[in-house]
Amino acid sequence: MSARERGAGVLDYSVVVPLYNEEEVIAECYRRLSETMGQSGGEYELIFVNDGSRDRTMELARALAREDGHVKVISFSRNFGHQPAITAGMNAAAGAAVAVIDADLQDPPSVILDMIAKWKEGYEVVYGRRVKRRGETLFKRVTAKVFYRALNALTDVHLPPDAGDFRLLDRKVIEALRSLPERNRYVRGLVSWVGFRQAAVDYVREERFAGVTKYPLRKMLRFAADALTSFSHKPLKLSAFVGGLLSFGSFAYLIVVLCLALFTDVTVAGWASLAAITLFFNGIILIMLGIIGEYIGRIYDETKARPLYIVGETAGFGGFGGASAAP
Ligand code: UDP
Ligand code: MG
């Protein structure tokens, strides 16, 4: 079925590739994606989203767009992050089905063909499930595992474990995602949240083709906090619960202390226990304030309603252009 018959955009497939300082991989990435999409039997476009790279990534992407009409480039005015980059690509995509894939070839492009087959069976979301992760540190694997287990326990959306942002989405899903105005974007959570028929395709996650990870611990933590706060109020409820429990315990202890003072001669040696109790409770209170602050910060971000990203330059889009784009 062609894109036109489906009544979608003018293309069959779009492939969105976020790029942040990927000068070492972009050429090979382009080669493998072109090869794969050439076998798809449909009209396709490759959308490279340059997320404010400070190396030659943009230069190379521009050259690819000049040489190959399939290539389109969106370039941010600075580094806005992986999730905004994916979002920008999905917003610009014209395909009846849109694939999202990392540039570093950890997710093999050929898997997109399996995803397309599933999509043709009628699934609107086809996600890649990593049955094996090669070349990732033990630390990354363990933190990823703990994170997904914790997230599933704490949130109401079900996230398939071992699935990243490597996936193929039907136009209907893309439109649904576009209608979500939120700024703290945890794309894979949003994809789960919008629903639709979902299917998995298993694959082995390879080592990075070249270069180093662009997700240092700092970004991973932020990513985790975004995921948690976007999809769950449970940390807030947990604060209330812990608060309730501690108040109850304190009250019981207060009665014990009063009884001891009123009815016995036991003199309590005071300072050490007082100091311990005060420090403990202050610690708990500050943690709870921190959790509340995390949510308030996000409310603040949402109310400012700034665009998710600013586009500094585009290439290969023909008439499309302009200095900025809102999500
Ligand atoms: N990326 C991005 N902006 C960022 C960080 C990463 O666009 O701020 C891109 C990066 O170029 C790559 C993808 O997101 O295409 C995944 O990043 P990476 O492979 O470094 O993450 P990892 O696989 O180590 O989790
Ligand atoms: Mg990677």
Coordinates of C-alpha atoms and ligand atoms in Angstrom, one line a residue:
M1 CA 0.0 0.0 0.0
S2 CA 1.5 3.3 -1.0
A3 CA 1.5 6.4 1.2
R4 CA -0.9 8.2 -1.0
E5 CA -3.5 5.4 -0.7
R6 CA -3.2 5.5 3.1
G7 CA -4.1 9.2 2.9
A8 CA -1.0 10.1 4.8
G9 CA 1.9 12.4 3.9
V10 CA 3.6 12.1 0.5
L11 CA 6.1 9.5 1.5
D12 CA 6.0 5.9 2.7
Y13 CA 8.8 6.0 5.3
S14 CA 10.7 8.6 7.3
V15 CA 13.8 7.8 9.3
V16 CA 14.7 10.2 12.1
V17 CA 18.3 10.2 13.3
P18 CA 19.4 12.5 16.2
L19 CA 23.0 13.5 16.0
Y20 CA 25.2 15.1 18.7
N21 CA 28.9 15.3 17.8
E22 CA 28.7 12.2 15.6
E23 CA 31.2 13.3 12.8
E24 CA 32.8 9.8 13.1
V25 CA 29.7 7.9 12.4
I26 CA 27.4 10.0 10.2
A27 CA 28.9 8.8 6.9
E28 CA 28.6 5.1 7.8
C29 CA 25.1 5.7 9.3
Y30 CA 24.0 7.3 6.1
R31 CA 25.4 4.5 4.0
R32 CA 23.7 1.7 6.0
L33 CA 20.4 3.5 6.2
S34 CA 20.3 4.2 2.5
E35 CA 21.1 0.6 1.8
T36 CA 18.3 -0.6 4.1
M37 CA 15.7 1.9 3.0
G38 CA 16.5 1.2 -0.6
Q39 CA 15.4 -2.4 0.1
S40 CA 12.2 -1.2 1.7
G41 CA 10.4 -0.9 -1.6
G42 CA 8.9 2.5 -0.7
E43 CA 9.6 6.2 -1.0
Y44 CA 11.7 7.3 1.9
E45 CA 13.4 10.3 3.6
L46 CA 16.2 10.4 6.1
I47 CA 15.9 13.2 8.6
F48 CA 19.1 14.1 10.4
V49 CA 18.5 16.2 13.4
N50 CA 21.8 18.0 14.4
D51 CA 21.4 18.7 18.1
G52 CA 23.9 21.5 18.4
S53 CA 27.0 19.5 17.6
R54 CA 30.3 21.3 18.1
D55 CA 32.2 19.2 15.6
R56 CA 31.9 18.7 11.9
T57 CA 28.6 16.8 12.0
M58 CA 26.5 19.7 10.5
E59 CA 29.0 20.2 7.7
L60 CA 28.9 16.5 6.8
A61 CA 25.1 16.4 7.0
R62 CA 24.7 19.5 4.8
A63 CA 26.9 17.8 2.2
L64 CA 24.8 14.7 2.3
A65 CA 21.6 16.7 1.8
R66 CA 23.2 18.4 -1.2
E67 CA 24.1 15.1 -2.8
D68 CA 21.1 13.0 -2.0
G69 CA 17.5 14.2 -2.3
H70 CA 16.4 11.7 0.4
V71 CA 18.3 13.5 3.0
K72 CA 16.9 16.4 5.1
V73 CA 18.6 18.1 7.9
I74 CA 17.3 20.1 10.9
S75 CA 19.9 21.8 12.9
F76 CA 19.2 23.2 16.4
S77 CA 20.7 26.5 17.5
R78 CA 22.4 24.7 20.5
N79 CA 22.3 21.3 22.3
F80 CA 18.7 20.8 23.4
G81 CA 19.0 17.0 24.1
H82 CA 18.2 13.7 22.6
Q83 CA 14.4 13.7 23.3
P84 CA 13.8 17.2 21.8
A85 CA 15.9 16.1 18.8
I86 CA 13.7 13.0 18.2
T87 CA 10.6 15.2 18.6
A88 CA 11.8 17.7 16.0
G89 CA 12.4 14.9 13.6
M90 CA 9.0 13.3 14.2
N91 CA 7.3 16.7 13.7
A92 CA 9.0 17.2 10.4
A93 CA 8.5 13.7 9.1
A94 CA 6.2 13.2 6.1
G95 CA 6.2 9.4 6.0
A96 CA 3.2 7.1 6.6
A97 CA 5.5 5.3 9.0
V98 CA 8.3 7.0 10.9
A99 CA 11.3 5.1 12.3
V100 CA 13.6 6.6 15.0
I101 CA 17.1 5.3 15.3
D102 CA 20.4 6.3 17.0
A103 CA 23.2 7.5 14.7
D104 CA 25.9 5.3 16.3
L105 CA 24.6 2.1 14.7
Q106 CA 24.1 0.4 18.0
D107 CA 20.7 -0.3 16.7
P108 CA 21.2 -2.2 13.3
P109 CA 19.4 -0.3 10.5
S110 CA 18.4 -3.6 8.9
V111 CA 16.0 -4.2 11.8
I112 CA 13.8 -1.4 10.3
L113 CA 12.8 -3.8 7.6
D114 CA 11.5 -6.3 10.2
M115 CA 9.6 -3.3 11.8
I116 CA 8.1 -2.4 8.5
A117 CA 6.9 -6.0 8.0
K118 CA 5.2 -5.8 11.5
W119 CA 3.7 -2.4 10.6
K120 CA 2.2 -3.9 7.4
E121 CA 0.6 -6.5 9.6
G122 CA -1.3 -3.7 11.2
Y123 CA 0.7 -2.7 14.3
E124 CA 0.9 1.0 14.8
V125 CA 3.9 1.0 17.2
V126 CA 6.7 -1.5 16.6
Y127 CA 9.5 -1.2 19.1
G128 CA 12.9 -2.8 19.1
R129 CA 13.6 -5.0 22.1
R130 CA 17.3 -5.5 23.0
V131 CA 17.8 -9.2 23.7
K132 CA 21.5 -8.6 24.2
R133 CA 23.6 -5.5 24.7
R134 CA 27.1 -5.6 23.4
G135 CA 29.9 -3.3 24.3
E136 CA 28.1 -1.5 27.1
T137 CA 29.6 -1.2 30.5
L138 CA 28.3 -3.3 33.4
F139 CA 27.5 0.0 35.1
K140 CA 25.2 1.1 32.1
R141 CA 23.5 -2.3 32.0
V142 CA 22.8 -2.5 35.7
T143 CA 21.6 1.1 36.0
A144 CA 19.4 0.6 32.9
K145 CA 17.9 -2.5 34.4
V146 CA 17.3 -0.9 37.8
F147 CA 15.8 2.2 36.2
Y148 CA 13.3 0.3 34.0
R149 CA 12.2 -1.9 36.9
A150 CA 11.8 1.1 39.2
L151 CA 9.9 3.1 36.6
N152 CA 7.5 0.3 35.9
A153 CA 6.8 -0.1 39.6
L154 CA 6.3 3.6 40.1
T155 CA 4.4 4.7 37.1
D156 CA 1.0 3.9 35.6
V157 CA 2.2 3.6 32.0
H158 CA 3.6 0.2 31.1
L159 CA 7.0 0.5 29.5
P160 CA 8.3 -2.6 27.8
P161 CA 11.6 -3.5 29.4
D162 CA 14.8 -3.4 27.3
A163 CA 13.2 -1.1 24.7
G164 CA 14.8 2.2 23.9
D165 CA 13.7 4.9 21.4
F166 CA 14.5 2.6 18.4
R167 CA 11.0 2.1 17.0
L168 CA 8.7 2.5 14.0
L169 CA 5.5 4.6 14.5
D170 CA 2.5 4.9 12.3
R171 CA 1.3 8.3 11.2
K172 CA -1.6 8.1 13.6
V173 CA 0.8 7.8 16.5
I174 CA 2.9 10.6 15.2
E175 CA -0.2 12.9 15.1
A176 CA -1.2 11.8 18.6
L177 CA 2.3 12.6 19.9
R178 CA 2.2 16.0 18.2
S179 CA -1.0 16.8 20.0
L180 CA 0.8 16.5 23.4
P181 CA 2.1 19.9 24.4
E182 CA 4.3 18.9 27.3
R183 CA 7.9 20.1 27.5
N184 CA 9.5 17.5 29.7
R185 CA 9.4 14.9 27.0
Y186 CA 10.1 11.3 27.7
V187 CA 9.2 10.1 24.3
R188 CA 9.1 6.3 24.9
G189 CA 6.7 6.9 27.9
L190 CA 4.5 9.1 25.7
V191 CA 4.4 6.5 23.0
S192 CA 3.2 4.0 25.6
W193 CA 0.7 6.5 26.9
V194 CA -1.0 7.2 23.6
G195 CA -1.7 3.5 23.2
F196 CA -2.4 1.8 19.8
R197 CA -1.5 -1.7 18.8
Q198 CA 2.1 -2.4 19.8
A199 CA 4.5 -5.1 18.8
A200 CA 8.1 -5.9 19.5
V201 CA 11.0 -6.9 17.2
D202 CA 14.0 -8.5 18.9
Y203 CA 17.5 -7.5 18.1
V204 CA 21.0 -7.5 19.4
R205 CA 22.3 -4.1 20.5
E206 CA 25.8 -3.7 18.9
E207 CA 28.7 -1.7 20.1
R208 CA 29.0 1.9 19.1
F209 CA 30.4 2.1 15.6
A210 CA 32.8 4.9 16.6
G211 CA 33.0 7.7 19.2
V212 CA 31.9 7.7 22.8
T213 CA 28.5 7.8 24.4
K214 CA 26.8 11.2 24.5
Y215 CA 24.8 10.2 27.6
P216 CA 27.0 11.0 30.6
L217 CA 25.7 10.2 34.1
R218 CA 24.4 13.7 34.5
K219 CA 22.2 13.4 31.4
M220 CA 21.1 9.9 32.4
L221 CA 20.0 11.2 35.9
R222 CA 18.0 14.0 34.3
F223 CA 16.5 11.6 31.9
A224 CA 15.4 9.3 34.8
A225 CA 14.0 12.3 36.7
D226 CA 12.0 13.4 33.6
A227 CA 10.6 9.9 33.1
L228 CA 9.6 9.5 36.7
T229 CA 8.0 12.9 37.2
S230 CA 6.2 13.0 33.9
F231 CA 4.4 9.8 34.5
S232 CA 3.9 9.4 38.3
H233 CA 2.8 11.2 41.4
K234 CA 4.0 8.3 43.5
P235 CA 7.1 10.1 44.9
L236 CA 4.7 12.8 46.3
K237 CA 2.5 10.1 47.7
L238 CA 5.5 8.4 49.2
S239 CA 6.5 11.6 51.0
A240 CA 3.0 11.9 52.5
F241 CA 3.1 8.2 53.5
V242 CA 6.6 8.5 55.1
G243 CA 5.5 11.7 56.8
G244 CA 2.4 10.0 58.2
L245 CA 4.4 7.0 59.4
L246 CA 7.0 9.2 61.2
S247 CA 4.4 11.4 62.8
F248 CA 2.6 8.3 64.2
G249 CA 5.9 6.9 65.5
S250 CA 6.9 10.3 67.0
F251 CA 3.6 10.6 68.8
A252 CA 3.9 7.1 70.3
Y253 CA 7.4 7.9 71.4
L254 CA 6.2 11.2 72.9
I255 CA 3.7 9.4 75.1
V256 CA 6.5 7.0 76.3
V257 CA 8.7 10.0 77.1
L258 CA 5.9 11.8 79.0
C259 CA 5.0 8.7 81.0
L260 CA 8.7 8.2 81.9
A261 CA 8.9 11.8 83.1
L262 CA 5.7 11.9 85.0
F263 CA 5.6 8.5 86.7
T264 CA 9.2 7.3 87.1
D265 CA 12.5 8.6 88.2
V266 CA 14.3 7.6 85.1
T267 CA 16.3 10.5 83.9
V268 CA 16.9 10.6 80.2
A269 CA 20.4 11.5 79.1
G270 CA 19.2 14.0 76.6
W271 CA 21.7 15.5 74.1
A272 CA 22.7 12.6 71.9
S273 CA 19.2 11.3 71.3
L274 CA 17.8 14.8 70.7
A275 CA 20.6 15.6 68.2
A276 CA 20.0 12.3 66.4
I277 CA 16.2 12.8 66.2
T278 CA 16.5 16.4 65.0
L279 CA 19.1 15.5 62.3
F280 CA 17.1 12.6 61.1
F281 CA 13.8 14.5 60.8
N282 CA 15.4 17.5 59.2
G283 CA 17.0 15.2 56.6
I284 CA 13.6 13.6 55.8
I285 CA 11.9 17.0 55.6
L286 CA 14.6 18.3 53.2
I287 CA 14.3 15.2 51.0
M288 CA 10.5 15.7 50.8
L289 CA 11.0 19.4 50.0
G290 CA 13.4 18.3 47.2
I291 CA 10.8 15.9 45.7
I292 CA 8.1 18.7 45.8
G293 CA 10.6 21.1 44.3
E294 CA 11.3 18.7 41.5
Y295 CA 7.6 18.8 40.5
I296 CA 7.3 22.5 41.0
G297 CA 10.3 23.1 38.7
R298 CA 8.5 21.1 36.1
I299 CA 5.3 23.0 36.5
Y300 CA 7.3 26.2 36.1
D301 CA 8.9 24.8 32.9
E302 CA 5.5 23.9 31.5
T303 CA 3.9 27.3 32.4
K304 CA 6.7 29.2 30.7
A305 CA 5.7 27.3 27.5
R306 CA 8.9 27.9 25.7
P307 CA 9.4 26.0 22.5
L308 CA 11.0 22.6 23.0
Y309 CA 13.8 23.5 20.6
I310 CA 15.0 26.3 18.3
V311 CA 15.9 25.4 14.8
G312 CA 18.9 27.4 13.5
E313 CA 19.1 26.0 10.0
T314 CA 17.5 23.4 7.8
A315 CA 18.6 21.7 4.6
G316 CA 17.0 19.5 2.0
F317 CA 13.4 20.5 2.8
G318 CA 12.7 22.5 -0.4
G319 CA 10.3 25.2 0.6
F320 CA 10.4 24.4 4.3
G321 CA 12.5 26.7 6.4
G322 CA 12.2 29.4 9.0
A323 CA 14.2 30.3 12.0
S324 CA 12.3 28.5 14.7
A325 CA 9.7 25.8 15.3
A326 CA 7.5 25.0 18.2
P327 CA 6.8 21.3 19.0
Ligands
UDP1 N1 22.1 12.5 21.2 C1 21.6 13.8 20.9 N2 21.7 14.7 21.8 C2 22.3 14.5 23.0 C3 22.8 13.3 23.3 C4 22.7 12.3 22.4 O1 21.0 14.0 19.8 O2 22.3 15.5 23.8 C5 22.0 11.4 20.2 C6 23.3 10.8 19.8 O3 24.0 11.5 18.7 C7 22.9 9.4 19.3 C8 21.7 9.1 20.2 O4 21.2 10.4 20.7 O5 22.4 9.3 18.0 C9 22.0 8.2 21.4 O6 23.1 8.7 22.1 P1 24.2 7.7 22.6 O7 24.5 6.6 21.6 O8 25.4 8.5 22.9 O9 23.6 7.1 23.9 P2 23.7 5.6 24.4 O10 23.5 4.7 23.3 O11 25.1 5.5 25.0 O12 22.7 5.5 25.5
MG2 MG 24.5 4.7 21.5

